[in-house]
Each structure stands twice: as C-alpha cells, then as structure tokens.
Amino acid sequence: MVDSHLCDQGKVFAKLDLSNAFNALDRQALLQAVHEEFPGLAPWADWCYSRPSILFLGKQTVRSETGVQQGDRLGTLLFSLALQRAAEAALRAPRRGADGAVDLSFFYLDDGCLAGDAPAVARLLHLLVANLAAVGLQLSTGLGKCEVAPAGGDASDVSLDGFPPGFRLRTDRSFELLGAPAGDANICSEHAKQRVAGAAALLEALGALENAQVALHLLRQCASFCKLGHSARVVPPTAHTASLLAMDDAVRTCLEQLSGCSPSDDSWRQAQLKLNKGG
C-alpha cells in the first residue's frame, strides 16, 4: 500500500491499537451483539457475562464487570463480534468524499489500520473513536501504538492536525503491524536484531541451567525460536539474513553449553535437515 503511493504526498497509512481492549469492553454491548448475531449462543453468554463475576485476590475479592474473562475459549469470538459491530458502524460511512477516499480498512482483534487520503482517514478515525467509546474501548496513547505513516515519507506535508489525539507521525515510511516490521531492509534487519538480542539473553541463561534435560526441553520447545519465528515467516529472508544467522549461532552456542560437546559444522548442518533428508 505504501510502496504503491510513494509519489503521492497526500496518502497515509494509519496503524491503530486499542488500550487494554479485552478487559475494557462493555459487556452489555457484547451481550447485545450475541443476541442479535448468534441467538443460539445467547443463553450461554448471558450465564457467563450478564452478572459481575468475583475474582479472588488473596483474602480480597474483586468484581469483574467489564471485558471477557481470561481463559474463556469463546472470549476472542465475543470480543471480535462486539468490536466488529462498533467498527462497521464507522467504516460504513462514505469512503469517498470531498476530502478524498479511504482505500483500506481492517481490524485483527485489537489491532487495525486505515489507509488512503489523509483528510478522509482522519474523518473516519474520528467516527471510529466515537463508536469504540460507546462500547468501552479507546485507542492506546502509548509510544508507537497508534501511528500515521505518510506514503511520501519525509517529502510529505501531511500533519497530525486533523487526527484524533495520541497519534505519532512516522515519516520514515516504517512501522510495526501485528508484530511484523514494514519498511526497507535496514528497518527489517534492525527489528530482527533487537529480537535476537532478547533471545540471546534467554539462551545464555538457558545454557547455564544445571539440569541439562530441562534446558534441552526448553530449547527444543520454545527458546530456540521465540518471537523471531514470526519474523522469519512474515519478512523476506534477504531483509534480515545477518540477524537470522546470529540467532543460529546463539542456538548452537546454547546447545554446546548444555550438552558439553561441540558438533562439527557438518553435524550441525545435518541436524537442521528434515528426517527424510537424513537429519
């Protein structure tokens, strides 16, 4: 979207994030959405959410009156249903007008984006903020949570004057969306480098564990890929090759520390093959 409008000084990409969304959603809005969209599910939702639940905190109790319960397998569905109704009420507004057009709009749980002509995006954002507030939701004002990236980059004359408060202007044409970096190879490489640094600290501590069996189990099940596995799936390998190689080295060093042996380069390459390839 950004690359296709590099020469358009008026186009922007707005990244949205909702603050504490799963805990803040108004339960009456949730139940109304269930009754209208999934009436067969309504009795169960009423039983779970029509009255405040009691949470135990030591000897104290806390009334849980908003949001979906953590651990509820229907929680994501119920949250998405209420959010969709609030978002659609704004997104059904005219996408093209005197102030331009909105080219793209979508939400994935509490993350969303709008893209198009800056005035039109700003107009739709104001409608969206009002509709979200009606169901207990609001945009996050934390650094980097809600951003506006002009397609024209530094050459763009887009400002935040017409946008709701809390947005940050990113003129380097880069941002992070759903945990993935969007930008040139340098941006992607730096993003991956930061994740490798965090994973390397974990791997170093793992290699120092006294119980090698526990350390090996943790290495195989989660510590060897961490958040970098997501980056590897959504970013072209050529955009962060150096970081991926650094992660490989950190995993190998951790394995050597906990096993007390150093596999040869050939053995290490074979260990990374699938079983049907001799690994």
PDB file of C-alpha atoms in Angstrom:
ATOM      1  CA  MET A   1       0.000   0.000   0.000  1.00  0.00           C
ATOM      2  CA  VAL A   2       2.747   2.448   0.976  1.00  0.00           C
ATOM      3  CA  ASP A   3       5.068   1.423  -1.882  1.00  0.00           C
ATOM      4  CA  SER A   4       2.337   1.875  -4.496  1.00  0.00           C
ATOM      5  CA  HIS A   5       1.834   5.517  -3.425  1.00  0.00           C
ATOM      6  CA  LEU A   6       5.412   6.684  -2.877  1.00  0.00           C
ATOM      7  CA  CYS A   7       4.887   9.697  -5.122  1.00  0.00           C
ATOM      8  CA  ASP A   8       1.535  10.649  -3.600  1.00  0.00           C
ATOM      9  CA  GLN A   9       2.080  13.325  -0.964  1.00  0.00           C
ATOM     10  CA  GLY A  10      -1.450  13.048   0.445  1.00  0.00           C
ATOM     11  CA  LYS A  11      -1.740   9.310   1.148  1.00  0.00           C
ATOM     12  CA  VAL A  12      -1.196   7.901   4.644  1.00  0.00           C
ATOM     13  CA  PHE A  13      -1.256   4.572   6.460  1.00  0.00           C
ATOM     14  CA  ALA A  14      -2.700   4.795   9.980  1.00  0.00           C
ATOM     15  CA  LYS A  15      -1.952   1.996  12.462  1.00  0.00           C
ATOM     16  CA  LEU A  16      -4.382   1.583  15.359  1.00  0.00           C
ATOM     17  CA  ASP A  17      -4.090  -0.213  18.683  1.00  0.00           C
ATOM     18  CA  LEU A  18      -6.774  -0.444  21.376  1.00  0.00           C
ATOM     19  CA  SER A  19      -5.878   0.104  25.010  1.00  0.00           C
ATOM     20  CA  ASN A  20      -6.480  -2.839  27.394  1.00  0.00           C
ATOM     21  CA  ALA A  21      -9.215  -3.868  24.984  1.00  0.00           C
ATOM     22  CA  PHE A  22     -10.089  -7.362  26.203  1.00  0.00           C
ATOM     23  CA  ASN A  23     -10.562  -6.087  29.764  1.00  0.00           C
ATOM     24  CA  ALA A  24     -12.359  -2.856  28.891  1.00  0.00           C
ATOM     25  CA  LEU A  25     -15.104  -3.995  26.509  1.00  0.00           C
ATOM     26  CA  ASP A  26     -18.610  -3.150  27.731  1.00  0.00           C
ATOM     27  CA  ARG A  27     -20.402  -6.411  28.490  1.00  0.00           C
ATOM     28  CA  GLN A  28     -23.838  -5.068  27.628  1.00  0.00           C
ATOM     29  CA  ALA A  29     -22.589  -4.264  24.132  1.00  0.00           C
ATOM     30  CA  LEU A  30     -21.133  -7.756  23.969  1.00  0.00           C
ATOM     31  CA  LEU A  31     -24.394  -9.423  25.021  1.00  0.00           C
ATOM     32  CA  GLN A  32     -26.478  -7.302  22.643  1.00  0.00           C
ATOM     33  CA  ALA A  33     -24.222  -8.332  19.750  1.00  0.00           C
ATOM     34  CA  VAL A  34     -24.545 -12.010  20.689  1.00  0.00           C
ATOM     35  CA  HIS A  35     -28.361 -11.818  20.970  1.00  0.00           C
ATOM     36  CA  GLU A  36     -28.658 -10.202  17.545  1.00  0.00           C
ATOM     37  CA  GLU A  37     -25.995 -12.145  15.645  1.00  0.00           C
ATOM     38  CA  PHE A  38     -25.845 -15.548  17.412  1.00  0.00           C
ATOM     39  CA  PRO A  39     -29.104 -16.032  19.334  1.00  0.00           C
ATOM     40  CA  GLY A  40     -28.357 -19.726  19.847  1.00  0.00           C
ATOM     41  CA  LEU A  41     -25.288 -18.739  21.839  1.00  0.00           C
ATOM     42  CA  ALA A  42     -27.091 -16.057  23.851  1.00  0.00           C
ATOM     43  CA  PRO A  43     -28.153 -18.218  26.864  1.00  0.00           C
ATOM     44  CA  TRP A  44     -24.578 -19.305  27.466  1.00  0.00           C
ATOM     45  CA  ALA A  45     -23.198 -15.767  27.038  1.00  0.00           C
ATOM     46  CA  ASP A  46     -25.864 -14.436  29.427  1.00  0.00           C
ATOM     47  CA  TRP A  47     -24.955 -17.062  32.019  1.00  0.00           C
ATOM     48  CA  CYS A  48     -21.271 -16.129  31.761  1.00  0.00           C
ATOM     49  CA  TYR A  49     -21.464 -12.342  31.454  1.00  0.00           C
ATOM     50  CA  SER A  50     -24.849 -10.923  32.463  1.00  0.00           C
ATOM     51  CA  ARG A  51     -23.718 -10.552  36.092  1.00  0.00           C
ATOM     52  CA  PRO A  52     -20.355  -9.468  37.513  1.00  0.00           C
ATOM     53  CA  SER A  53     -18.038 -12.351  38.324  1.00  0.00           C
ATOM     54  CA  ILE A  54     -15.999 -12.479  41.534  1.00  0.00           C
ATOM     55  CA  LEU A  55     -12.213 -12.708  41.310  1.00  0.00           C
ATOM     56  CA  PHE A  56     -10.198 -13.764  44.348  1.00  0.00           C
ATOM     57  CA  LEU A  57      -7.029 -11.856  45.187  1.00  0.00           C
ATOM     58  CA  GLY A  58      -5.666 -13.475  48.318  1.00  0.00           C
ATOM     59  CA  LYS A  59      -8.258 -12.783  51.007  1.00  0.00           C
ATOM     60  CA  GLN A  60      -9.796  -9.981  48.979  1.00  0.00           C
ATOM     61  CA  THR A  61     -12.351 -10.190  46.181  1.00  0.00           C
ATOM     62  CA  VAL A  62     -12.662  -8.049  43.055  1.00  0.00           C
ATOM     63  CA  ARG A  63     -15.805  -7.641  40.951  1.00  0.00           C
ATOM     64  CA  SER A  64     -15.102  -8.264  37.275  1.00  0.00           C
ATOM     65  CA  GLU A  65     -17.679  -6.172  35.417  1.00  0.00           C
ATOM     66  CA  THR A  66     -16.121  -5.421  32.015  1.00  0.00           C
ATOM     67  CA  GLY A  67     -14.337  -7.328  29.290  1.00  0.00           C
ATOM     68  CA  VAL A  68     -14.148 -11.026  28.537  1.00  0.00           C
ATOM     69  CA  GLN A  69     -12.715 -13.476  31.027  1.00  0.00           C
ATOM     70  CA  GLN A  70      -9.128 -14.604  30.517  1.00  0.00           C
ATOM     71  CA  GLY A  71      -9.163 -18.278  29.635  1.00  0.00           C
ATOM     72  CA  ASP A  72     -12.635 -18.196  28.097  1.00  0.00           C
ATOM     73  CA  ARG A  73     -12.330 -20.044  24.795  1.00  0.00           C
ATOM     74  CA  LEU A  74     -15.204 -18.000  23.422  1.00  0.00           C
ATOM     75  CA  GLY A  75     -13.640 -14.762  24.631  1.00  0.00           C
ATOM     76  CA  THR A  76     -11.924 -13.924  21.335  1.00  0.00           C
ATOM     77  CA  LEU A  77     -15.111 -14.584  19.355  1.00  0.00           C
ATOM     78  CA  LEU A  78     -17.263 -12.491  21.677  1.00  0.00           C
ATOM     79  CA  PHE A  79     -14.758  -9.640  21.702  1.00  0.00           C
ATOM     80  CA  SER A  80     -14.448  -9.685  17.910  1.00  0.00           C
ATOM     81  CA  LEU A  81     -18.216  -9.693  17.484  1.00  0.00           C
ATOM     82  CA  ALA A  82     -18.737  -6.583  19.607  1.00  0.00           C
ATOM     83  CA  LEU A  83     -15.725  -4.835  18.056  1.00  0.00           C
ATOM     84  CA  GLN A  84     -16.879  -5.605  14.509  1.00  0.00           C
ATOM     85  CA  ARG A  85     -20.263  -4.025  15.110  1.00  0.00           C
ATOM     86  CA  ALA A  86     -18.668  -0.875  16.555  1.00  0.00           C
ATOM     87  CA  ALA A  87     -16.083  -0.649  13.770  1.00  0.00           C
ATOM     88  CA  GLU A  88     -18.523  -1.340  10.936  1.00  0.00           C
ATOM     89  CA  ALA A  89     -20.788   1.462  12.094  1.00  0.00           C
ATOM     90  CA  ALA A  90     -17.940   3.847  11.315  1.00  0.00           C
ATOM     91  CA  LEU A  91     -16.473   2.031   8.344  1.00  0.00           C
ATOM     92  CA  ARG A  92     -19.854   2.021   6.573  1.00  0.00           C
ATOM     93  CA  ALA A  93     -19.556   5.804   6.335  1.00  0.00           C
ATOM     94  CA  PRO A  94     -18.902   7.119   2.804  1.00  0.00           C
ATOM     95  CA  ARG A  95     -15.361   6.092   1.870  1.00  0.00           C
ATOM     96  CA  ARG A  96     -15.073   8.751  -0.795  1.00  0.00           C
ATOM     97  CA  GLY A  97     -15.972  12.409  -0.422  1.00  0.00           C
ATOM     98  CA  ALA A  98     -14.731  15.946  -0.916  1.00  0.00           C
ATOM     99  CA  ASP A  99     -11.826  15.196   1.434  1.00  0.00           C
ATOM    100  CA  GLY A 100     -10.642  12.191  -0.586  1.00  0.00           C
ATOM    101  CA  ALA A 101     -11.039   8.425  -0.250  1.00  0.00           C
ATOM    102  CA  VAL A 102     -10.251   5.629   2.204  1.00  0.00           C
ATOM    103  CA  ASP A 103      -8.592   2.809   0.270  1.00  0.00           C
ATOM    104  CA  LEU A 104      -8.101   0.222   3.009  1.00  0.00           C
ATOM    105  CA  SER A 105      -9.620  -0.581   6.407  1.00  0.00           C
ATOM    106  CA  PHE A 106      -9.414  -3.676   8.578  1.00  0.00           C
ATOM    107  CA  PHE A 107      -9.125  -4.930  12.149  1.00  0.00           C
ATOM    108  CA  TYR A 108      -7.486  -8.029  13.585  1.00  0.00           C
ATOM    109  CA  LEU A 109      -8.685  -8.249  17.196  1.00  0.00           C
ATOM    110  CA  ASP A 110      -7.400  -5.080  18.918  1.00  0.00           C
ATOM    111  CA  ASP A 111      -5.105  -4.020  16.045  1.00  0.00           C
ATOM    112  CA  GLY A 112      -6.352  -2.187  12.978  1.00  0.00           C
ATOM    113  CA  CYS A 113      -5.390   0.094  10.139  1.00  0.00           C
ATOM    114  CA  LEU A 114      -6.832   2.681   7.800  1.00  0.00           C
ATOM    115  CA  ALA A 115      -5.148   3.926   4.629  1.00  0.00           C
ATOM    116  CA  GLY A 116      -5.979   6.496   1.988  1.00  0.00           C
ATOM    117  CA  ASP A 117      -6.109  10.275   1.626  1.00  0.00           C
ATOM    118  CA  ALA A 118      -5.099  11.891   4.917  1.00  0.00           C
ATOM    119  CA  PRO A 119      -8.251  14.047   5.439  1.00  0.00           C
ATOM    120  CA  ALA A 120     -10.553  11.113   4.679  1.00  0.00           C
ATOM    121  CA  VAL A 121      -8.639   8.800   7.021  1.00  0.00           C
ATOM    122  CA  ALA A 122      -8.744  11.432   9.771  1.00  0.00           C
ATOM    123  CA  ARG A 123     -12.506  11.873   9.295  1.00  0.00           C
ATOM    124  CA  LEU A 124     -13.139   8.154   9.545  1.00  0.00           C
ATOM    125  CA  LEU A 125     -10.888   7.882  12.582  1.00  0.00           C
ATOM    126  CA  HIS A 126     -12.973  10.429  14.491  1.00  0.00           C
ATOM    127  CA  LEU A 127     -16.111   8.395  13.754  1.00  0.00           C
ATOM    128  CA  LEU A 128     -14.355   5.211  14.772  1.00  0.00           C
ATOM    129  CA  VAL A 129     -13.104   6.671  18.074  1.00  0.00           C
ATOM    130  CA  ALA A 130     -16.645   7.744  18.977  1.00  0.00           C
ATOM    131  CA  ASN A 131     -18.143   4.343  18.130  1.00  0.00           C
ATOM    132  CA  LEU A 132     -15.444   2.485  20.049  1.00  0.00           C
ATOM    133  CA  ALA A 133     -16.003   4.668  23.099  1.00  0.00           C
ATOM    134  CA  ALA A 134     -19.675   3.648  23.053  1.00  0.00           C
ATOM    135  CA  VAL A 135     -18.625   0.042  23.748  1.00  0.00           C
ATOM    136  CA  GLY A 136     -15.972   0.917  26.312  1.00  0.00           C
ATOM    137  CA  LEU A 137     -12.938   0.896  24.014  1.00  0.00           C
ATOM    138  CA  GLN A 138     -10.370   3.575  23.284  1.00  0.00           C
ATOM    139  CA  LEU A 139      -7.183   3.978  21.291  1.00  0.00           C
ATOM    140  CA  SER A 140      -3.897   3.407  23.072  1.00  0.00           C
ATOM    141  CA  THR A 141      -1.740   6.512  23.524  1.00  0.00           C
ATOM    142  CA  GLY A 142       1.473   4.608  24.285  1.00  0.00           C
ATOM    143  CA  LEU A 143       4.570   5.324  22.210  1.00  0.00           C
ATOM    144  CA  GLY A 144       4.403   3.558  18.869  1.00  0.00           C
ATOM    145  CA  LYS A 145       0.921   2.144  19.454  1.00  0.00           C
ATOM    146  CA  CYS A 146      -1.024   4.444  17.113  1.00  0.00           C
ATOM    147  CA  GLU A 147       0.931   5.883  14.197  1.00  0.00           C
ATOM    148  CA  VAL A 148       0.412   7.695  10.908  1.00  0.00           C
ATOM    149  CA  ALA A 149       2.921   6.904   8.153  1.00  0.00           C
ATOM    150  CA  PRO A 150       2.749   9.252   5.122  1.00  0.00           C
ATOM    151  CA  ALA A 151       3.377   7.389   1.861  1.00  0.00           C
ATOM    152  CA  GLY A 152       5.552  10.298   0.702  1.00  0.00           C
ATOM    153  CA  GLY A 153       7.863   9.957   3.703  1.00  0.00           C
ATOM    154  CA  ASP A 154       9.983  12.988   4.602  1.00  0.00           C
ATOM    155  CA  ALA A 155       8.812  14.804   1.473  1.00  0.00           C
ATOM    156  CA  SER A 156       5.168  14.651   2.571  1.00  0.00           C
ATOM    157  CA  ASP A 157       3.434  17.698   4.011  1.00  0.00           C
ATOM    158  CA  VAL A 158       0.896  15.628   5.986  1.00  0.00           C
ATOM    159  CA  SER A 159       0.473  16.706   9.623  1.00  0.00           C
ATOM    160  CA  LEU A 160      -1.477  15.341  12.592  1.00  0.00           C
ATOM    161  CA  ASP A 161      -3.656  18.452  12.918  1.00  0.00           C
ATOM    162  CA  GLY A 162      -6.867  16.717  11.801  1.00  0.00           C
ATOM    163  CA  PHE A 163      -6.251  13.387  13.531  1.00  0.00           C
ATOM    164  CA  PRO A 164      -7.509  12.318  16.964  1.00  0.00           C
ATOM    165  CA  PRO A 165      -5.008  12.863  19.802  1.00  0.00           C
ATOM    166  CA  GLY A 166      -2.487  10.166  20.637  1.00  0.00           C
ATOM    167  CA  PHE A 167      -1.129   9.501  17.138  1.00  0.00           C
ATOM    168  CA  ARG A 168       2.565   9.650  16.260  1.00  0.00           C
ATOM    169  CA  LEU A 169       3.833  10.733  12.832  1.00  0.00           C
ATOM    170  CA  ARG A 170       6.303   8.311  11.178  1.00  0.00           C
ATOM    171  CA  THR A 171       7.938   9.985   8.187  1.00  0.00           C
ATOM    172  CA  ASP A 172      10.474   7.191   7.565  1.00  0.00           C
ATOM    173  CA  ARG A 173       7.731   5.063   5.938  1.00  0.00           C
ATOM    174  CA  SER A 174       8.199   2.304   8.502  1.00  0.00           C
ATOM    175  CA  PHE A 175       6.029   0.836  11.253  1.00  0.00           C
ATOM    176  CA  GLU A 176       5.299  -2.427  13.028  1.00  0.00           C
ATOM    177  CA  LEU A 177       1.993  -4.150  12.355  1.00  0.00           C
ATOM    178  CA  LEU A 178       0.897  -7.358  14.097  1.00  0.00           C
ATOM    179  CA  GLY A 179       4.432  -7.902  15.328  1.00  0.00           C
ATOM    180  CA  ALA A 180       5.972  -7.620  11.860  1.00  0.00           C
ATOM    181  CA  PRO A 181       8.144  -4.732  10.609  1.00  0.00           C
ATOM    182  CA  ALA A 182       7.102  -2.840   7.498  1.00  0.00           C
ATOM    183  CA  GLY A 183       9.828  -0.870   5.762  1.00  0.00           C
ATOM    184  CA  ASP A 184      13.080  -1.252   3.879  1.00  0.00           C
ATOM    185  CA  ALA A 185      15.729  -3.914   4.506  1.00  0.00           C
ATOM    186  CA  ASN A 186      17.518  -1.777   7.119  1.00  0.00           C
ATOM    187  CA  ILE A 187      14.317  -1.375   9.138  1.00  0.00           C
ATOM    188  CA  CYS A 188      13.569  -5.105   8.986  1.00  0.00           C
ATOM    189  CA  SER A 189      17.138  -6.023   9.872  1.00  0.00           C
ATOM    190  CA  GLU A 190      17.188  -3.722  12.895  1.00  0.00           C
ATOM    191  CA  HIS A 191      13.833  -5.076  14.077  1.00  0.00           C
ATOM    192  CA  ALA A 192      15.127  -8.647  13.864  1.00  0.00           C
ATOM    193  CA  LYS A 193      18.430  -7.660  15.520  1.00  0.00           C
ATOM    194  CA  GLN A 194      16.551  -6.392  18.586  1.00  0.00           C
ATOM    195  CA  ARG A 195      14.606  -9.636  18.821  1.00  0.00           C
ATOM    196  CA  VAL A 196      17.794 -11.682  18.510  1.00  0.00           C
ATOM    197  CA  ALA A 197      19.355  -9.660  21.334  1.00  0.00           C
ATOM    198  CA  GLY A 198      16.437 -10.531  23.604  1.00  0.00           C
ATOM    199  CA  ALA A 199      16.533 -14.193  22.602  1.00  0.00           C
ATOM    200  CA  ALA A 200      20.322 -14.374  23.074  1.00  0.00           C
ATOM    201  CA  ALA A 201      19.990 -13.321  26.717  1.00  0.00           C
ATOM    202  CA  LEU A 202      17.432 -16.096  27.251  1.00  0.00           C
ATOM    203  CA  LEU A 203      19.622 -18.677  25.516  1.00  0.00           C
ATOM    204  CA  GLU A 204      22.624 -17.666  27.610  1.00  0.00           C
ATOM    205  CA  ALA A 205      20.657 -18.207  30.815  1.00  0.00           C
ATOM    206  CA  LEU A 206      19.321 -21.498  29.462  1.00  0.00           C
ATOM    207  CA  GLY A 207      22.818 -22.787  28.748  1.00  0.00           C
ATOM    208  CA  ALA A 208      23.760 -22.135  32.369  1.00  0.00           C
ATOM    209  CA  LEU A 209      20.955 -24.300  33.833  1.00  0.00           C
ATOM    210  CA  GLU A 210      22.236 -27.144  35.992  1.00  0.00           C
ATOM    211  CA  ASN A 211      19.636 -29.612  34.670  1.00  0.00           C
ATOM    212  CA  ALA A 212      20.651 -30.278  31.070  1.00  0.00           C
ATOM    213  CA  GLN A 213      17.488 -32.295  30.309  1.00  0.00           C
ATOM    214  CA  VAL A 214      15.226 -29.430  31.332  1.00  0.00           C
ATOM    215  CA  ALA A 215      17.368 -26.962  29.401  1.00  0.00           C
ATOM    216  CA  LEU A 216      17.273 -29.126  26.264  1.00  0.00           C
ATOM    217  CA  HIS A 217      13.490 -29.491  26.520  1.00  0.00           C
ATOM    218  CA  LEU A 218      13.031 -25.717  26.804  1.00  0.00           C
ATOM    219  CA  LEU A 219      15.444 -25.135  23.929  1.00  0.00           C
ATOM    220  CA  ARG A 220      13.565 -27.537  21.647  1.00  0.00           C
ATOM    221  CA  GLN A 221      10.058 -26.429  22.588  1.00  0.00           C
ATOM    222  CA  CYS A 222      10.258 -22.636  22.654  1.00  0.00           C
ATOM    223  CA  ALA A 223      13.552 -20.869  23.412  1.00  0.00           C
ATOM    224  CA  SER A 224      15.174 -21.658  20.066  1.00  0.00           C
ATOM    225  CA  PHE A 225      12.786 -19.518  18.029  1.00  0.00           C
ATOM    226  CA  CYS A 226      10.807 -17.197  20.359  1.00  0.00           C
ATOM    227  CA  LYS A 227       9.328 -14.182  18.574  1.00  0.00           C
ATOM    228  CA  LEU A 228      11.893 -14.467  15.812  1.00  0.00           C
ATOM    229  CA  GLY A 229       9.917 -17.374  14.347  1.00  0.00           C
ATOM    230  CA  HIS A 230       7.123 -14.928  13.496  1.00  0.00           C
ATOM    231  CA  SER A 231       9.573 -12.516  11.881  1.00  0.00           C
ATOM    232  CA  ALA A 232      11.054 -15.327   9.796  1.00  0.00           C
ATOM    233  CA  ARG A 233       7.610 -16.141   8.422  1.00  0.00           C
ATOM    234  CA  VAL A 234       6.469 -12.628   7.524  1.00  0.00           C
ATOM    235  CA  VAL A 235       9.707 -10.876   6.479  1.00  0.00           C
ATOM    236  CA  PRO A 236      11.672 -11.836   3.329  1.00  0.00           C
ATOM    237  CA  PRO A 237      14.826 -13.703   4.468  1.00  0.00           C
ATOM    238  CA  THR A 238      17.085 -11.362   2.490  1.00  0.00           C
ATOM    239  CA  ALA A 239      15.879  -8.422   4.616  1.00  0.00           C
ATOM    240  CA  HIS A 240      17.331  -9.823   7.857  1.00  0.00           C
ATOM    241  CA  THR A 241      19.796 -12.542   6.876  1.00  0.00           C
ATOM    242  CA  ALA A 242      22.509 -11.360   9.289  1.00  0.00           C
ATOM    243  CA  SER A 243      20.107 -11.472  12.242  1.00  0.00           C
ATOM    244  CA  LEU A 244      18.898 -14.964  11.346  1.00  0.00           C
ATOM    245  CA  LEU A 245      22.497 -16.185  11.168  1.00  0.00           C
ATOM    246  CA  ALA A 246      23.205 -14.585  14.550  1.00  0.00           C
ATOM    247  CA  MET A 247      20.227 -16.437  16.010  1.00  0.00           C
ATOM    248  CA  ASP A 248      21.546 -19.712  14.576  1.00  0.00           C
ATOM    249  CA  ASP A 249      24.898 -19.078  16.262  1.00  0.00           C
ATOM    250  CA  ALA A 250      23.221 -18.291  19.596  1.00  0.00           C
ATOM    251  CA  VAL A 251      21.180 -21.510  19.475  1.00  0.00           C
ATOM    252  CA  ARG A 252      24.264 -23.547  18.602  1.00  0.00           C
ATOM    253  CA  THR A 253      26.260 -21.988  21.454  1.00  0.00           C
ATOM    254  CA  CYS A 254      23.441 -22.725  23.901  1.00  0.00           C
ATOM    255  CA  LEU A 255      23.301 -26.374  22.782  1.00  0.00           C
ATOM    256  CA  GLU A 256      27.057 -26.713  23.191  1.00  0.00           C
ATOM    257  CA  GLN A 257      26.912 -25.246  26.697  1.00  0.00           C
ATOM    258  CA  LEU A 258      24.176 -27.514  27.992  1.00  0.00           C
ATOM    259  CA  SER A 259      25.409 -30.683  26.256  1.00  0.00           C
ATOM    260  CA  GLY A 260      29.098 -30.233  26.929  1.00  0.00           C
ATOM    261  CA  CYS A 261      30.055 -31.117  23.341  1.00  0.00           C
ATOM    262  CA  SER A 262      30.718 -29.204  20.128  1.00  0.00           C
ATOM    263  CA  PRO A 263      29.239 -30.696  16.946  1.00  0.00           C
ATOM    264  CA  SER A 264      31.181 -30.192  13.745  1.00  0.00           C
ATOM    265  CA  ASP A 265      29.861 -27.911  11.029  1.00  0.00           C
ATOM    266  CA  ASP A 266      28.741 -30.939   9.009  1.00  0.00           C
ATOM    267  CA  SER A 267      26.922 -32.426  12.016  1.00  0.00           C
ATOM    268  CA  TRP A 268      25.249 -29.091  12.714  1.00  0.00           C
ATOM    269  CA  ARG A 269      24.035 -28.804   9.136  1.00  0.00           C
ATOM    270  CA  GLN A 270      22.722 -32.373   9.226  1.00  0.00           C
ATOM    271  CA  ALA A 271      20.890 -31.715  12.497  1.00  0.00           C
ATOM    272  CA  GLN A 272      18.908 -28.976  10.778  1.00  0.00           C
ATOM    273  CA  LEU A 273      17.642 -31.248   7.993  1.00  0.00           C
ATOM    274  CA  LYS A 274      14.271 -32.994   7.985  1.00  0.00           C
ATOM    275  CA  LEU A 275      14.211 -36.651   8.930  1.00  0.00           C
ATOM    276  CA  ASN A 276      13.547 -37.718   5.330  1.00  0.00           C
ATOM    277  CA  LYS A 277      16.695 -35.792   4.338  1.00  0.00           C
ATOM    278  CA  GLY A 278      18.881 -37.574   6.892  1.00  0.00           C
ATOM    279  CA  GLY A 279      18.535 -35.095   9.737  1.00  0.00           C
TER     280      GLY A 279
END
